[in-house]
Every structure is written in C-alpha cells, then in structure tokens.
JSON list of C-alpha atoms and ligand atoms in Angstrom, two decimals:
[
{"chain": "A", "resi": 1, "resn": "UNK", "atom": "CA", "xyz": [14.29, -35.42, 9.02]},
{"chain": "A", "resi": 2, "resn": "UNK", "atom": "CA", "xyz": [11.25, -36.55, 7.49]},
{"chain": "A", "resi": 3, "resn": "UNK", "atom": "CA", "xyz": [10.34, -35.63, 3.94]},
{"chain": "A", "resi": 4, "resn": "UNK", "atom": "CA", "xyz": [6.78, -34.31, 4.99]},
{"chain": "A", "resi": 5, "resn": "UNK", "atom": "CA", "xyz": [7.23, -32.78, 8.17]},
{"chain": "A", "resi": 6, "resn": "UNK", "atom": "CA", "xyz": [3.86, -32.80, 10.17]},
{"chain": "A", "resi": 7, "resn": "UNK", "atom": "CA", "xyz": [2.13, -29.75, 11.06]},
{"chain": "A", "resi": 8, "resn": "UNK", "atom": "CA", "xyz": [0.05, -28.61, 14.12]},
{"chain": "A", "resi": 9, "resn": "UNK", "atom": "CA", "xyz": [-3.25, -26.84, 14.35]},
{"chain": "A", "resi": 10, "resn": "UNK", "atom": "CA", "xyz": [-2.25, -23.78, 15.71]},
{"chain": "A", "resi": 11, "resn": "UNK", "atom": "CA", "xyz": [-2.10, -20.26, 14.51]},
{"chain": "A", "resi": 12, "resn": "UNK", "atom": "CA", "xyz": [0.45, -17.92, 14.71]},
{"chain": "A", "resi": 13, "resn": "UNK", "atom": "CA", "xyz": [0.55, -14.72, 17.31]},
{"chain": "A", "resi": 14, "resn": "UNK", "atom": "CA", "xyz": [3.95, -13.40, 17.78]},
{"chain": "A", "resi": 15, "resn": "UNK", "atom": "CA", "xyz": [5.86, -13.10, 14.70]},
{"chain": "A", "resi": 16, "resn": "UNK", "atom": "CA", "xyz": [9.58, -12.91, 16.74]},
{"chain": "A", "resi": 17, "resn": "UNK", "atom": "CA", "xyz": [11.41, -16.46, 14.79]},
{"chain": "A", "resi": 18, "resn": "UNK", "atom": "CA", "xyz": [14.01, -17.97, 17.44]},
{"chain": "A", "resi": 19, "resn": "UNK", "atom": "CA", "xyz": [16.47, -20.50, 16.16]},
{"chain": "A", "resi": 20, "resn": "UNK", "atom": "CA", "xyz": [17.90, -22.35, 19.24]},
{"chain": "A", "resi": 21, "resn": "UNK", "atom": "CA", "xyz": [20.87, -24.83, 19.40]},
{"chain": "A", "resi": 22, "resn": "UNK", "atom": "CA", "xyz": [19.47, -26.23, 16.17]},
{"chain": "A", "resi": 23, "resn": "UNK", "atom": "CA", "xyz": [21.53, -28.42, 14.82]},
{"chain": "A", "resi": 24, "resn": "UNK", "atom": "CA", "xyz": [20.48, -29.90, 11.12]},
{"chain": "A", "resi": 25, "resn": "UNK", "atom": "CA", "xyz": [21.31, -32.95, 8.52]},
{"chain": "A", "resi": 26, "resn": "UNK", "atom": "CA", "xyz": [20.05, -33.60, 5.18]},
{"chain": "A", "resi": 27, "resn": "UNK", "atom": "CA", "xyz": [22.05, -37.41, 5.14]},
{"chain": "A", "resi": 28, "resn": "UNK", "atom": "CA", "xyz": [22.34, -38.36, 9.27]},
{"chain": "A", "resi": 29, "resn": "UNK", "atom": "CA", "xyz": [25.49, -38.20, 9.24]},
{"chain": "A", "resi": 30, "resn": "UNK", "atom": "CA", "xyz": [27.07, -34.73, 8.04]},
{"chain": "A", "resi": 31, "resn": "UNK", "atom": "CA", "xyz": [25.56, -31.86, 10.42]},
{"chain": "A", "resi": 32, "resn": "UNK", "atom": "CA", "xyz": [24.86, -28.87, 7.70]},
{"chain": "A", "resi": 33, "resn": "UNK", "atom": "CA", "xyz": [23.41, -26.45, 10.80]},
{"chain": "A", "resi": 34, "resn": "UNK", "atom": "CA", "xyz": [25.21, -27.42, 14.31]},
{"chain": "A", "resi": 35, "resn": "UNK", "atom": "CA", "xyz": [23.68, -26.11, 17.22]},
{"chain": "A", "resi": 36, "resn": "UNK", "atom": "CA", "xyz": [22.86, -22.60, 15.75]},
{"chain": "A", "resi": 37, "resn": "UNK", "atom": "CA", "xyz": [21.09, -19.77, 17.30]},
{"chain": "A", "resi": 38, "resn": "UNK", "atom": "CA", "xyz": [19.18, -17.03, 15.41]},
{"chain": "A", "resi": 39, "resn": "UNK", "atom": "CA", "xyz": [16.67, -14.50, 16.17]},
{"chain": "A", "resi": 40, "resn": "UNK", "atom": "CA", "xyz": [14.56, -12.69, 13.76]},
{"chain": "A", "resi": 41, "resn": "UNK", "atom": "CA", "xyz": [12.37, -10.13, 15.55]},
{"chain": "A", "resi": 42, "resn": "UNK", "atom": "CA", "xyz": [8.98, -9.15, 14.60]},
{"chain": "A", "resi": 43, "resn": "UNK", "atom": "CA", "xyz": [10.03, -5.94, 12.71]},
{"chain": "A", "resi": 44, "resn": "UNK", "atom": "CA", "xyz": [13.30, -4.56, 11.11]},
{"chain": "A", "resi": 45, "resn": "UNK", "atom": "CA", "xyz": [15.84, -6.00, 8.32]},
{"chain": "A", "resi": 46, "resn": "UNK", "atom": "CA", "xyz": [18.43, -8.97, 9.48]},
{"chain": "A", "resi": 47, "resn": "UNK", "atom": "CA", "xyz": [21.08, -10.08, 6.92]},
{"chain": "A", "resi": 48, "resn": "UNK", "atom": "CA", "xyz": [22.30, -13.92, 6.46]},
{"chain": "A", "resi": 49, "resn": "UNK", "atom": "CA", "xyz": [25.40, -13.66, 4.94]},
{"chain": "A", "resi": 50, "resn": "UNK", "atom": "CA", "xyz": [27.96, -16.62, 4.12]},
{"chain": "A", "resi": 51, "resn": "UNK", "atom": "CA", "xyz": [29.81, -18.41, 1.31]},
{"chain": "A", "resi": 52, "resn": "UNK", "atom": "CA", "xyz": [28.07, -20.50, -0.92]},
{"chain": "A", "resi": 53, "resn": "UNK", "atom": "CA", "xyz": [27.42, -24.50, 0.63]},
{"chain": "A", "resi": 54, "resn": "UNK", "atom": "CA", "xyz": [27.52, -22.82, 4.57]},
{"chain": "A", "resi": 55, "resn": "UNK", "atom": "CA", "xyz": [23.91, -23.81, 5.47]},
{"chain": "A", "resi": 56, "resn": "UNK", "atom": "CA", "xyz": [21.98, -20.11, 4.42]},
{"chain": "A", "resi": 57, "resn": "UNK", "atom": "CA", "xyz": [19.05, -21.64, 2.57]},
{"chain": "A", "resi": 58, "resn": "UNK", "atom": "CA", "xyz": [18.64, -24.70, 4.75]},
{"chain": "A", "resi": 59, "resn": "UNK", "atom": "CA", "xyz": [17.20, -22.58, 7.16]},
{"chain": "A", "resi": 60, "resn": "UNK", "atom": "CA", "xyz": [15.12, -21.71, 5.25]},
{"chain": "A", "resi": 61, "resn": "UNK", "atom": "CA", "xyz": [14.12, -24.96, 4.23]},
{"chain": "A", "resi": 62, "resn": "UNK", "atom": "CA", "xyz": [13.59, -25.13, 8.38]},
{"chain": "A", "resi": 63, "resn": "UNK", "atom": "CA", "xyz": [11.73, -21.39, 8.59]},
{"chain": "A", "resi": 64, "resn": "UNK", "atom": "CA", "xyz": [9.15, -23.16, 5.88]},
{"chain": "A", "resi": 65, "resn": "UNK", "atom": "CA", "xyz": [8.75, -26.10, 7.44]},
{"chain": "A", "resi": 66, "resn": "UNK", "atom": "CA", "xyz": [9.92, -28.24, 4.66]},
{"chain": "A", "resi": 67, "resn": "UNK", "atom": "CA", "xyz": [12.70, -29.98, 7.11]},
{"chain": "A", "resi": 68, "resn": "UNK", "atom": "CA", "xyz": [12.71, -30.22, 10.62]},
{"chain": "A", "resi": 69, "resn": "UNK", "atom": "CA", "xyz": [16.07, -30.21, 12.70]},
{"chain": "A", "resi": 70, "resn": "UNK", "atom": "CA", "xyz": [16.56, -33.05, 14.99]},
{"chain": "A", "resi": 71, "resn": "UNK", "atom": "CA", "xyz": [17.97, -31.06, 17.60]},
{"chain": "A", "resi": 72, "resn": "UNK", "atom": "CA", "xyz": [16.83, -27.80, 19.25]},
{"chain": "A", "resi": 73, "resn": "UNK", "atom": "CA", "xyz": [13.77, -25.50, 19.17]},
{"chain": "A", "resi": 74, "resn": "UNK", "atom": "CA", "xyz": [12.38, -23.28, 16.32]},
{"chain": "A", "resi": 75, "resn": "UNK", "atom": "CA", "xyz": [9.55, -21.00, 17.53]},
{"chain": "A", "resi": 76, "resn": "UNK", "atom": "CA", "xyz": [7.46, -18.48, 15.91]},
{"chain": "A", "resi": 77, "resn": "UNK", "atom": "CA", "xyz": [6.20, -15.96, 18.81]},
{"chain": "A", "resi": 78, "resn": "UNK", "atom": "CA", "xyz": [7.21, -18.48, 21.71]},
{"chain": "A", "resi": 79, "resn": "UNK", "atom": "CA", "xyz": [5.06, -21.42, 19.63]},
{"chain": "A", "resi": 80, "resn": "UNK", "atom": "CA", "xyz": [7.47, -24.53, 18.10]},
{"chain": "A", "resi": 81, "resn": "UNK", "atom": "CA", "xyz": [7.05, -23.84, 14.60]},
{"chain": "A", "resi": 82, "resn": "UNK", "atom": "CA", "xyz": [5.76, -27.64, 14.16]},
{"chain": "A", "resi": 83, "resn": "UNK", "atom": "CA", "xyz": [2.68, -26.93, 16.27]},
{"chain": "A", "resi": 84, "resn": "UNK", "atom": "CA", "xyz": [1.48, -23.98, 13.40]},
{"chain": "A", "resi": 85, "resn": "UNK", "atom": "CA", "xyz": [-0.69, -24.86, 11.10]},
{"chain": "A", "resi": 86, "resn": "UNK", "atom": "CA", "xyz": [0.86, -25.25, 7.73]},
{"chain": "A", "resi": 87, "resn": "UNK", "atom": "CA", "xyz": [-1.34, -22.64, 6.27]},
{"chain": "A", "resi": 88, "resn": "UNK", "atom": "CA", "xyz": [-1.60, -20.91, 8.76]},
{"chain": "A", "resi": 89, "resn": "UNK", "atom": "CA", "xyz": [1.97, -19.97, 8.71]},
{"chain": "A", "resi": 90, "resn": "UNK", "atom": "CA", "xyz": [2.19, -19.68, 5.37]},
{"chain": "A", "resi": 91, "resn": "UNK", "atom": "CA", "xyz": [-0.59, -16.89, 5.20]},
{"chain": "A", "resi": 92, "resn": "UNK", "atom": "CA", "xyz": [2.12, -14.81, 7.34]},
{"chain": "A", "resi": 93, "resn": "UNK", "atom": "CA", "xyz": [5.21, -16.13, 5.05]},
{"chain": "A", "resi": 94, "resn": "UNK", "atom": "CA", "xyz": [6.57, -15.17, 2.00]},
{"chain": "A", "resi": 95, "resn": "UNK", "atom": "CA", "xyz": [9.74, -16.73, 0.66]},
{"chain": "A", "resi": 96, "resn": "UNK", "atom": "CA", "xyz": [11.24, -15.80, -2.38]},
{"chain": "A", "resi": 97, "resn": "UNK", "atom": "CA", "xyz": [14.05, -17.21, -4.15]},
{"chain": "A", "resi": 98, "resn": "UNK", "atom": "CA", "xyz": [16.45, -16.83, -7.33]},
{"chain": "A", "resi": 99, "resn": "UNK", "atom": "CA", "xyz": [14.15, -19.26, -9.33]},
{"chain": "A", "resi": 100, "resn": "UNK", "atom": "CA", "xyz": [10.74, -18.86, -7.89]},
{"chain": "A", "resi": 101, "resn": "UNK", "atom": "CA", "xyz": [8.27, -20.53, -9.95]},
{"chain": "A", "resi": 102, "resn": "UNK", "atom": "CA", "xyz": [6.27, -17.91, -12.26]},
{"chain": "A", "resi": 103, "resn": "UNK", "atom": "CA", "xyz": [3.10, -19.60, -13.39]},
{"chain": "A", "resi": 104, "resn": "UNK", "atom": "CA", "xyz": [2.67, -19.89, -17.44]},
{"chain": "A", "resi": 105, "resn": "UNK", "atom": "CA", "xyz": [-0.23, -16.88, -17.19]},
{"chain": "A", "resi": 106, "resn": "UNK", "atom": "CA", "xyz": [-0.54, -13.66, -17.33]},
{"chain": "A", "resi": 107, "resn": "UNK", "atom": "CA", "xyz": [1.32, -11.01, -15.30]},
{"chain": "A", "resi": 108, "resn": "UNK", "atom": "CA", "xyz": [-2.30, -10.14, -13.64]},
{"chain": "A", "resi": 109, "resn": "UNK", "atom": "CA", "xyz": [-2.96, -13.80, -12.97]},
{"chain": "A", "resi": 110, "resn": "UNK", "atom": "CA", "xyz": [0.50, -14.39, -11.35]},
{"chain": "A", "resi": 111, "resn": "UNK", "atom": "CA", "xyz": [-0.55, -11.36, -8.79]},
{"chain": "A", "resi": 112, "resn": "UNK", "atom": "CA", "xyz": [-4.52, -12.57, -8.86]},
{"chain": "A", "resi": 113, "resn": "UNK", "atom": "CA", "xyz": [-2.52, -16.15, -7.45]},
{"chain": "A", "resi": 114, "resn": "UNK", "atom": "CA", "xyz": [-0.85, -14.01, -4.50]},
{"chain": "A", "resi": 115, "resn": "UNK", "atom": "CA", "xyz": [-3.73, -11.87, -3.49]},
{"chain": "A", "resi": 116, "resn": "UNK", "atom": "CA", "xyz": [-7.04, -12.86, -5.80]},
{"chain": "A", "resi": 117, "resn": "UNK", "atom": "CA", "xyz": [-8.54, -8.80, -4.88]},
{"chain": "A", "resi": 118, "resn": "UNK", "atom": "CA", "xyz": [-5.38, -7.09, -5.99]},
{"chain": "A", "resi": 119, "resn": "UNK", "atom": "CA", "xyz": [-6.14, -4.20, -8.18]},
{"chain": "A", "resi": 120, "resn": "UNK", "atom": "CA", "xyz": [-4.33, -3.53, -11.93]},
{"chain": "A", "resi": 121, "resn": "UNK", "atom": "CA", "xyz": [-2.75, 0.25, -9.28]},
{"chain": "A", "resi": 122, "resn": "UNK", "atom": "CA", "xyz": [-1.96, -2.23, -6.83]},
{"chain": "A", "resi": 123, "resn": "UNK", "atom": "CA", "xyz": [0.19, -4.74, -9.47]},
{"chain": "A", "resi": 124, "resn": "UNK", "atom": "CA", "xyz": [1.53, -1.13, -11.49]},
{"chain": "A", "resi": 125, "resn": "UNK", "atom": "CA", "xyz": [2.81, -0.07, -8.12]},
{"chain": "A", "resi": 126, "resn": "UNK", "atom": "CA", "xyz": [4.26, -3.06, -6.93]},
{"chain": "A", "resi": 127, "resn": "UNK", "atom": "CA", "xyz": [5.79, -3.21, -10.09]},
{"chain": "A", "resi": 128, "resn": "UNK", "atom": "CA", "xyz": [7.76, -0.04, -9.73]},
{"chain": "A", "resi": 129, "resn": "UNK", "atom": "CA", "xyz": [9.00, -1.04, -6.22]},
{"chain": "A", "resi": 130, "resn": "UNK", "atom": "CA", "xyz": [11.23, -3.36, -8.56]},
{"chain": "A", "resi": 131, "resn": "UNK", "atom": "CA", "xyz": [11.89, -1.30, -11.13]},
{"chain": "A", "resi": 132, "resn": "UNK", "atom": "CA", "xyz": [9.69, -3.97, -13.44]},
{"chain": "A", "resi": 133, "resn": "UNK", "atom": "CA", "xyz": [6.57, -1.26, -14.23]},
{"chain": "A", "resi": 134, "resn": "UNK", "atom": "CA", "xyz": [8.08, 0.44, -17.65]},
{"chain": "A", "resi": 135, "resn": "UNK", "atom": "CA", "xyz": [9.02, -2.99, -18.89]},
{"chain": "A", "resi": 136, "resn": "UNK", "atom": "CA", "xyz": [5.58, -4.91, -18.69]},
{"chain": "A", "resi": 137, "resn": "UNK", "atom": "CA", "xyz": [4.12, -1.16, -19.95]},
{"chain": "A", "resi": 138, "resn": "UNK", "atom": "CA", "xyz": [6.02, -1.41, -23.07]},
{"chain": "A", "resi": 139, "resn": "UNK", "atom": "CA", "xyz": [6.04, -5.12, -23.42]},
{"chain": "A", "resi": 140, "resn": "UNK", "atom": "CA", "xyz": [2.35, -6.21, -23.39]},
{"chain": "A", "resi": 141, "resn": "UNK", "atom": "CA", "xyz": [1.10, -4.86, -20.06]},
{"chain": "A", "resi": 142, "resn": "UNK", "atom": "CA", "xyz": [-0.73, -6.88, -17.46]},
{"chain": "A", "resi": 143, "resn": "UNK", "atom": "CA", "xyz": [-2.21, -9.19, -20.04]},
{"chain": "A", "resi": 144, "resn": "UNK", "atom": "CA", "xyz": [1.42, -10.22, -21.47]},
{"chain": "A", "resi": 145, "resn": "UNK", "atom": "CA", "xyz": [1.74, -13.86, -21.01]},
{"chain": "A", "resi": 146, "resn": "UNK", "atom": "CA", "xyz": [5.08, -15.47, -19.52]},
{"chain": "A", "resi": 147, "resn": "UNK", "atom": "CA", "xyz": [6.07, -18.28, -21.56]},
{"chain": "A", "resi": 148, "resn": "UNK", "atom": "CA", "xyz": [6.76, -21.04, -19.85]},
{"chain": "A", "resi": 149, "resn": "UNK", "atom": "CA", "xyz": [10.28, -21.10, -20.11]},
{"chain": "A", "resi": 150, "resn": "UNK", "atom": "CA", "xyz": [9.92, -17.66, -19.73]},
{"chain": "A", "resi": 151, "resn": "UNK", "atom": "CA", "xyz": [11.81, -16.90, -22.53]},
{"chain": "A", "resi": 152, "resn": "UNK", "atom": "CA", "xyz": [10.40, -13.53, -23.03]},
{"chain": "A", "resi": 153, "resn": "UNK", "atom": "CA", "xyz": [11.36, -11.98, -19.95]},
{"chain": "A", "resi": 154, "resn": "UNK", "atom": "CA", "xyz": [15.08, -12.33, -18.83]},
{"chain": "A", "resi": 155, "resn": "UNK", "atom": "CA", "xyz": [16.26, -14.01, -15.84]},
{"chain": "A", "resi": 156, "resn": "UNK", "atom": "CA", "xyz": [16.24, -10.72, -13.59]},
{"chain": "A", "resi": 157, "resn": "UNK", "atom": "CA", "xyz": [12.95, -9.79, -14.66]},
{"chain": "A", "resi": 158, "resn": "UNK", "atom": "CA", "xyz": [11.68, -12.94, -13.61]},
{"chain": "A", "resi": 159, "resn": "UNK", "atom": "CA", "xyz": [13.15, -12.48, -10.13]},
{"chain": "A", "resi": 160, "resn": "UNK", "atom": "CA", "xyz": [11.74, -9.11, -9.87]},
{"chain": "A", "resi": 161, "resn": "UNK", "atom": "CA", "xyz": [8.46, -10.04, -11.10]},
{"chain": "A", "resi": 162, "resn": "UNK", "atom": "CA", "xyz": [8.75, -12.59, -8.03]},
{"chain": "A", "resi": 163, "resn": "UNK", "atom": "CA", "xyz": [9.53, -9.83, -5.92]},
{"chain": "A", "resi": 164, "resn": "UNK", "atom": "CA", "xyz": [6.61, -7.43, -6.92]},
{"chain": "A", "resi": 165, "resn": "UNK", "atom": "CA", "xyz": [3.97, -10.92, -6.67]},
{"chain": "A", "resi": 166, "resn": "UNK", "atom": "CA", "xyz": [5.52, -11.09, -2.94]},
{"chain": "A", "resi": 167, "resn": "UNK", "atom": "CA", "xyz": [5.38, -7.91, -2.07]},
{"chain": "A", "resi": 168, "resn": "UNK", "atom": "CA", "xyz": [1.61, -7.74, -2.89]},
{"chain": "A", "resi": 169, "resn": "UNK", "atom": "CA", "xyz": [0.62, -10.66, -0.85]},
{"chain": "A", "resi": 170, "resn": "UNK", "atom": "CA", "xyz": [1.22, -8.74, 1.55]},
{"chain": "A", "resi": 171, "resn": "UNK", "atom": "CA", "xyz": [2.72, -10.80, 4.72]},
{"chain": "A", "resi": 172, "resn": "UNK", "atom": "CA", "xyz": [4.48, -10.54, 7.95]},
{"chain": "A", "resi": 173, "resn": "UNK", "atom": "CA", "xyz": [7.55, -12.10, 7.45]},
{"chain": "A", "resi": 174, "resn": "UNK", "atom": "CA", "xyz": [9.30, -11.83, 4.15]},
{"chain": "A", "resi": 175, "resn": "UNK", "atom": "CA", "xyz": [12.36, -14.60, 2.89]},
{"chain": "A", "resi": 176, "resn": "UNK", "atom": "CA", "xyz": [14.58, -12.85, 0.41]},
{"chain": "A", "resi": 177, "resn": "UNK", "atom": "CA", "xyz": [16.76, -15.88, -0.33]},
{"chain": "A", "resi": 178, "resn": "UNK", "atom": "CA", "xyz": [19.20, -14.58, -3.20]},
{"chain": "A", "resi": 179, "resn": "UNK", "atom": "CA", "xyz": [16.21, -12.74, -4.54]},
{"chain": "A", "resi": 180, "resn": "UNK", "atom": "CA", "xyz": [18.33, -10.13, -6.43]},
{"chain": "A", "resi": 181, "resn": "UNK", "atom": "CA", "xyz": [21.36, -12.25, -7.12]},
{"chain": "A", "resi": 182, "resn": "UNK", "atom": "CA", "xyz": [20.99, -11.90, -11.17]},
{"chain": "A", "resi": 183, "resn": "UNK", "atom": "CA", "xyz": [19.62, -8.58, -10.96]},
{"chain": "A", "resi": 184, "resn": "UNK", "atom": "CA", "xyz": [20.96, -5.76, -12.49]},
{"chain": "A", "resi": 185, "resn": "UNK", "atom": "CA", "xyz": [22.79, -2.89, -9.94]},
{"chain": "A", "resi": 186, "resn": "UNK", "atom": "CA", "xyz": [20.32, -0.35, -10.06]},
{"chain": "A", "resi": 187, "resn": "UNK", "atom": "CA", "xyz": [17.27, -2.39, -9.80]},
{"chain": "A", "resi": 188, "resn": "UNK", "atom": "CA", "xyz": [18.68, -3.86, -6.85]},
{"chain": "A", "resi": 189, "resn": "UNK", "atom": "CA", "xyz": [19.05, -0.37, -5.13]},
{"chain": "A", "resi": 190, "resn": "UNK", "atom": "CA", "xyz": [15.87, 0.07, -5.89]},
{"chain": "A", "resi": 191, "resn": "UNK", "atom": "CA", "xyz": [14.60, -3.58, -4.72]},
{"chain": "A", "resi": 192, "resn": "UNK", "atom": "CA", "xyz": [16.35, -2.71, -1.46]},
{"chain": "A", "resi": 193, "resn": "UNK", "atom": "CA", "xyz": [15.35, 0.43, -0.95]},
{"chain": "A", "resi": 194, "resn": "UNK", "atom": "CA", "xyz": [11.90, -0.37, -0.54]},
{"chain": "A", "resi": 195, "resn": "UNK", "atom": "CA", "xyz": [12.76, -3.85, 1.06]},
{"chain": "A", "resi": 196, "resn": "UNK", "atom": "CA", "xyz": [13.94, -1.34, 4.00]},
{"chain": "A", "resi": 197, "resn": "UNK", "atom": "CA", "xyz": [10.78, 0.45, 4.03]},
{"chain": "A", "resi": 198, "resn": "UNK", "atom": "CA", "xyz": [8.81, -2.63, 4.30]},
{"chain": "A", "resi": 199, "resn": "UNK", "atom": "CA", "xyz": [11.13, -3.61, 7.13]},
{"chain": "A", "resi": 200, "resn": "UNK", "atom": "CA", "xyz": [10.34, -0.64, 9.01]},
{"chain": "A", "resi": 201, "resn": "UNK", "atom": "CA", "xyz": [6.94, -2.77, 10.14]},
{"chain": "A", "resi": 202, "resn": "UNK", "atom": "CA", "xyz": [7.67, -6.41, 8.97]},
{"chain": "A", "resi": 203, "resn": "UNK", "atom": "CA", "xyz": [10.17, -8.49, 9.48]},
{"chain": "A", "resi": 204, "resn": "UNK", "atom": "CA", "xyz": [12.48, -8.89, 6.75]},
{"chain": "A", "resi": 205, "resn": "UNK", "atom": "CA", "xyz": [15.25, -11.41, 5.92]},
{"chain": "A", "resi": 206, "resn": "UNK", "atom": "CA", "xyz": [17.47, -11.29, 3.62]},
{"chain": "A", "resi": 207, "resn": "UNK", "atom": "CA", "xyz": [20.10, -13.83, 2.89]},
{"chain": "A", "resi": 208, "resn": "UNK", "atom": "CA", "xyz": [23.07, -12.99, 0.54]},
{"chain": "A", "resi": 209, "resn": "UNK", "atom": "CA", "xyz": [26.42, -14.57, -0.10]},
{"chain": "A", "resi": 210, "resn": "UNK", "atom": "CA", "xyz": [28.41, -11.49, -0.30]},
{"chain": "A", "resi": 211, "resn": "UNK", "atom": "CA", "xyz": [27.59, -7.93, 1.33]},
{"chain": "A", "resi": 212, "resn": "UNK", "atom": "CA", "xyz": [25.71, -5.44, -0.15]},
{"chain": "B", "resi": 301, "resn": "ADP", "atom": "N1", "xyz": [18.01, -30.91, -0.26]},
{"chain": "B", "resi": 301, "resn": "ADP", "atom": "C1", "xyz": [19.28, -31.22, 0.10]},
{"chain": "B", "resi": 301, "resn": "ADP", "atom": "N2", "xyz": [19.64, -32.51, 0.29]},
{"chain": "B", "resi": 301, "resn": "ADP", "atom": "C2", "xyz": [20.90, -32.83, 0.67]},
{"chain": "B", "resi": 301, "resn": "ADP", "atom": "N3", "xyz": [21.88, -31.94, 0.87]},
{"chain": "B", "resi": 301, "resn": "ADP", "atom": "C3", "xyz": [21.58, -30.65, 0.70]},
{"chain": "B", "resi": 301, "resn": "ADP", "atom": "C4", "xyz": [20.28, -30.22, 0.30]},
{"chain": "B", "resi": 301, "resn": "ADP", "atom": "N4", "xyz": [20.27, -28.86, 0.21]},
{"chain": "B", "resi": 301, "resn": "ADP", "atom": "C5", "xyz": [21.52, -28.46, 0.53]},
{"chain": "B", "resi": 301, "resn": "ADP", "atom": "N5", "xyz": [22.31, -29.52, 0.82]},
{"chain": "B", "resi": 301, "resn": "ADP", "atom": "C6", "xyz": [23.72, -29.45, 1.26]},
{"chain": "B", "resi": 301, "resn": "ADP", "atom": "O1", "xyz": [23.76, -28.70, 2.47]},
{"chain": "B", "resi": 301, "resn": "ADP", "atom": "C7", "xyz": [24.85, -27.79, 2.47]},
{"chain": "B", "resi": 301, "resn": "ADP", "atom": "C8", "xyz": [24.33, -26.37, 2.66]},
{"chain": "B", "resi": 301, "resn": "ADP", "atom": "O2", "xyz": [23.58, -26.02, 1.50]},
{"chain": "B", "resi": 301, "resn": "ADP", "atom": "P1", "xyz": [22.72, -24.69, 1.42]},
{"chain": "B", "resi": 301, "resn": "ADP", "atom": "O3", "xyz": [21.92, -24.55, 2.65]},
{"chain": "B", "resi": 301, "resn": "ADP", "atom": "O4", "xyz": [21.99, -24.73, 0.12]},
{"chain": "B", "resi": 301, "resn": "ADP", "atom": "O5", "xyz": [23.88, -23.58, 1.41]},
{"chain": "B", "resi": 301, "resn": "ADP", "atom": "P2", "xyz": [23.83, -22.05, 0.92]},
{"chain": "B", "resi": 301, "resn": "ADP", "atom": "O6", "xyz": [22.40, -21.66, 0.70]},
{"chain": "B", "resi": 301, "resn": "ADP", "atom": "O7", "xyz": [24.49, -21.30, 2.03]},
{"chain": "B", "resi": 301, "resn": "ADP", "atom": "O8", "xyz": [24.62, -21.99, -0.34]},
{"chain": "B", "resi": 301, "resn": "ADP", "atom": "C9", "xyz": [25.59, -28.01, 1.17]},
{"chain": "B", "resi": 301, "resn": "ADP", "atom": "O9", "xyz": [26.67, -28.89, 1.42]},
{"chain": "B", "resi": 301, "resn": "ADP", "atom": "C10", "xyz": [24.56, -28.66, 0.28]},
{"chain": "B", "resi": 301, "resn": "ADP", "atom": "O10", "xyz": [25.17, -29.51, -0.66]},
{"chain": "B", "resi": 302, "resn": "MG", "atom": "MG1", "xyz": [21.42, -20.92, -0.95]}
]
C-alpha cells in the first residue's frame, strides 16, 4: 500500500481488466475490497453499482494504479497491471470523475490538453455528445475561459465538459466514476446514450450508486 506505487516497462496488448481475489486496505487494518473478483472485457458497458462508502472508487484508485492491493492479481490483457508502464497505460485510460480538474484555460485548451491535434468540429461535436455544444455557443465559444473556481459554468457543466475532454482523447478503456451524478436528467440520457455507442468497441465502466 505504498503511496507511489511502482510501475513496469511494459506496454499494454489486451485490454480485458481481471480483478482476482483482491483484497484492499487504505489503514492495514480495515479490508475496504476483500478478496473481490471483477472482469471488465475489452468491449461492451459493465455497471459498478453500490451504496455510498462500499469500496466503488477504490478500485478505481487500483484500475489507475494509484494503490496497489496487497493481495491478489490485477491484469490488463493477462499482464499484472504493475508491470505496465505508467504512461503507457494511461495513453489507453481515461477516468473521469464528479470533480475532475478543468484547467483555468480556455475550453479549446482544455481539449488541446487531451488530444493537442483536435480540431474546433472535433471539440463542437464532442460537445453535443453531452449536451454542452449550445451552451459554450452562446456563452463565449471555444475561446470562453473557465474561471478557476469555475464559477461561470455550473457544477454539471463542468462534469460534462469533463466528459466531452474524455471522450476526445480518445482511449480504450473509459472510467465513468459518478461522472453524471449532478447532471441534469436529460443530459444524462444523452451522456449515456452515446456512452453505449462508444461501448459498442471500447470498454466502458461505469460506476453509479443507484441504478439508472
Ligand atoms: N484515500 C483514502 N484513504 C483512506 N480511506 C479511504 C480513502 N478513500 C476511501 N476510503 C475509505 O474506503 C471506503 C470505501 O470508499 P470509496 O471507495 O470511496 O467508496 P464509494 O466510492 O463506493 O463511495 C470508505 O470507508 C472510505 O472512507
Ligand atoms: Mg466513490
């Protein structure tokens, strides 16, 4: 339980995630994950779901590599996840969270940070997949800075503004950790609407407290 797990100098081939009898704790003494088994395959949509304090985003603190169990195996196509390269991995991750951190720029440089080629029809369409493209239209377009308390864009706009930077990076395995938990209803059909499509050839996981 180090707080700077080592990495590896591998790189990634199979994007299948296997969990196995992992068993996790943040103190030594209380086990938050006991001998759990997961699998995530390469494509399609799989749904974490639990009450709030039953372990959900500590595995994802163990799918980024930010803690490492001290029991059991997590492998990313067959390799332990420990033996990646840290960047490697992450150029195949993207995790996204209810408070991912949206740089004090502009809404073009918070893409240009994901994916430095990405086009102004590439950020305008992965705006609309989260409902977010009229809003930065009619509010100071690509060039409208976020404050840095972000004070001129609500809380769900900054969540789907996550979403859309995500979406354009353009990885293999997307984290949707409470991604849409403070956004409004039909935004969030239409976040999860194309979250399936993307699932149809990534693999996708989303982790709510309540069903959908
Ligand atoms: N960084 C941390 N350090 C110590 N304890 C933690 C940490 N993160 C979470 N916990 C504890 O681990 C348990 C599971 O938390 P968490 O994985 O965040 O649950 P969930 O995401 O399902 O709400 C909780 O009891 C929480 O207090
Ligand atoms: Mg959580």
């Amino acid at each position: 339980n180090a707080p700077d797990p080592e990495w590896g100098t591998e790189n990634v081939d199979g994007k299948e995630i296997k969990l196995e009898n992992v068993t996790f704790s943040y103190d030594g003494k209380r086990d938050v994950l006991k001998n759990v088994d997961m699998t995530f395959p390469e494509k399609g949509m799989t749904a974490i779901v639990g009450e709030s304090g039953c372990g959900k985003s500590t595995v994802v603190n163990i799918l980024v590599g930010a803690f490492r169990p001290q029991k059991g195996d997590v492998t990313v196509g067959g390799k332990q996840l420990e033996k990646l390269s840290r960047e490697n991995w992450y150029s195949h991750l993207s995790a996204v969270s209810y408070n991912t951190y949206i740089f004090n720029e502009s809404v073009r440089d918070n893409f240009k940070m994901a994916k430095e080629s990405v086009t102004d029809e590439e950020i305008y369409a992965a705006l609309e997949k989260v409902n977010l493209k009229e809003f930065i239209e009619e509010n100071g377009g690509l060039d409208k800075v976020i404050t840095e308390d972000a004070n001129n864009i609500s809380g769900g706009q900054k969540q789907r503004l996550a979403l859309a930077i995500a979406l354009v990076s353009d990885k293999d395995i997307y984290v949707f950790d409470e991604a849409t938990s403070n956004i409004d209803i039909d935004s969030e059909a239409v976040i999860m609407k194309n979250i399936k499509a993307i699932s149809e050839s990534k693999s996708v996981i989303v982790i709510s407290h309540r069903l959908a």
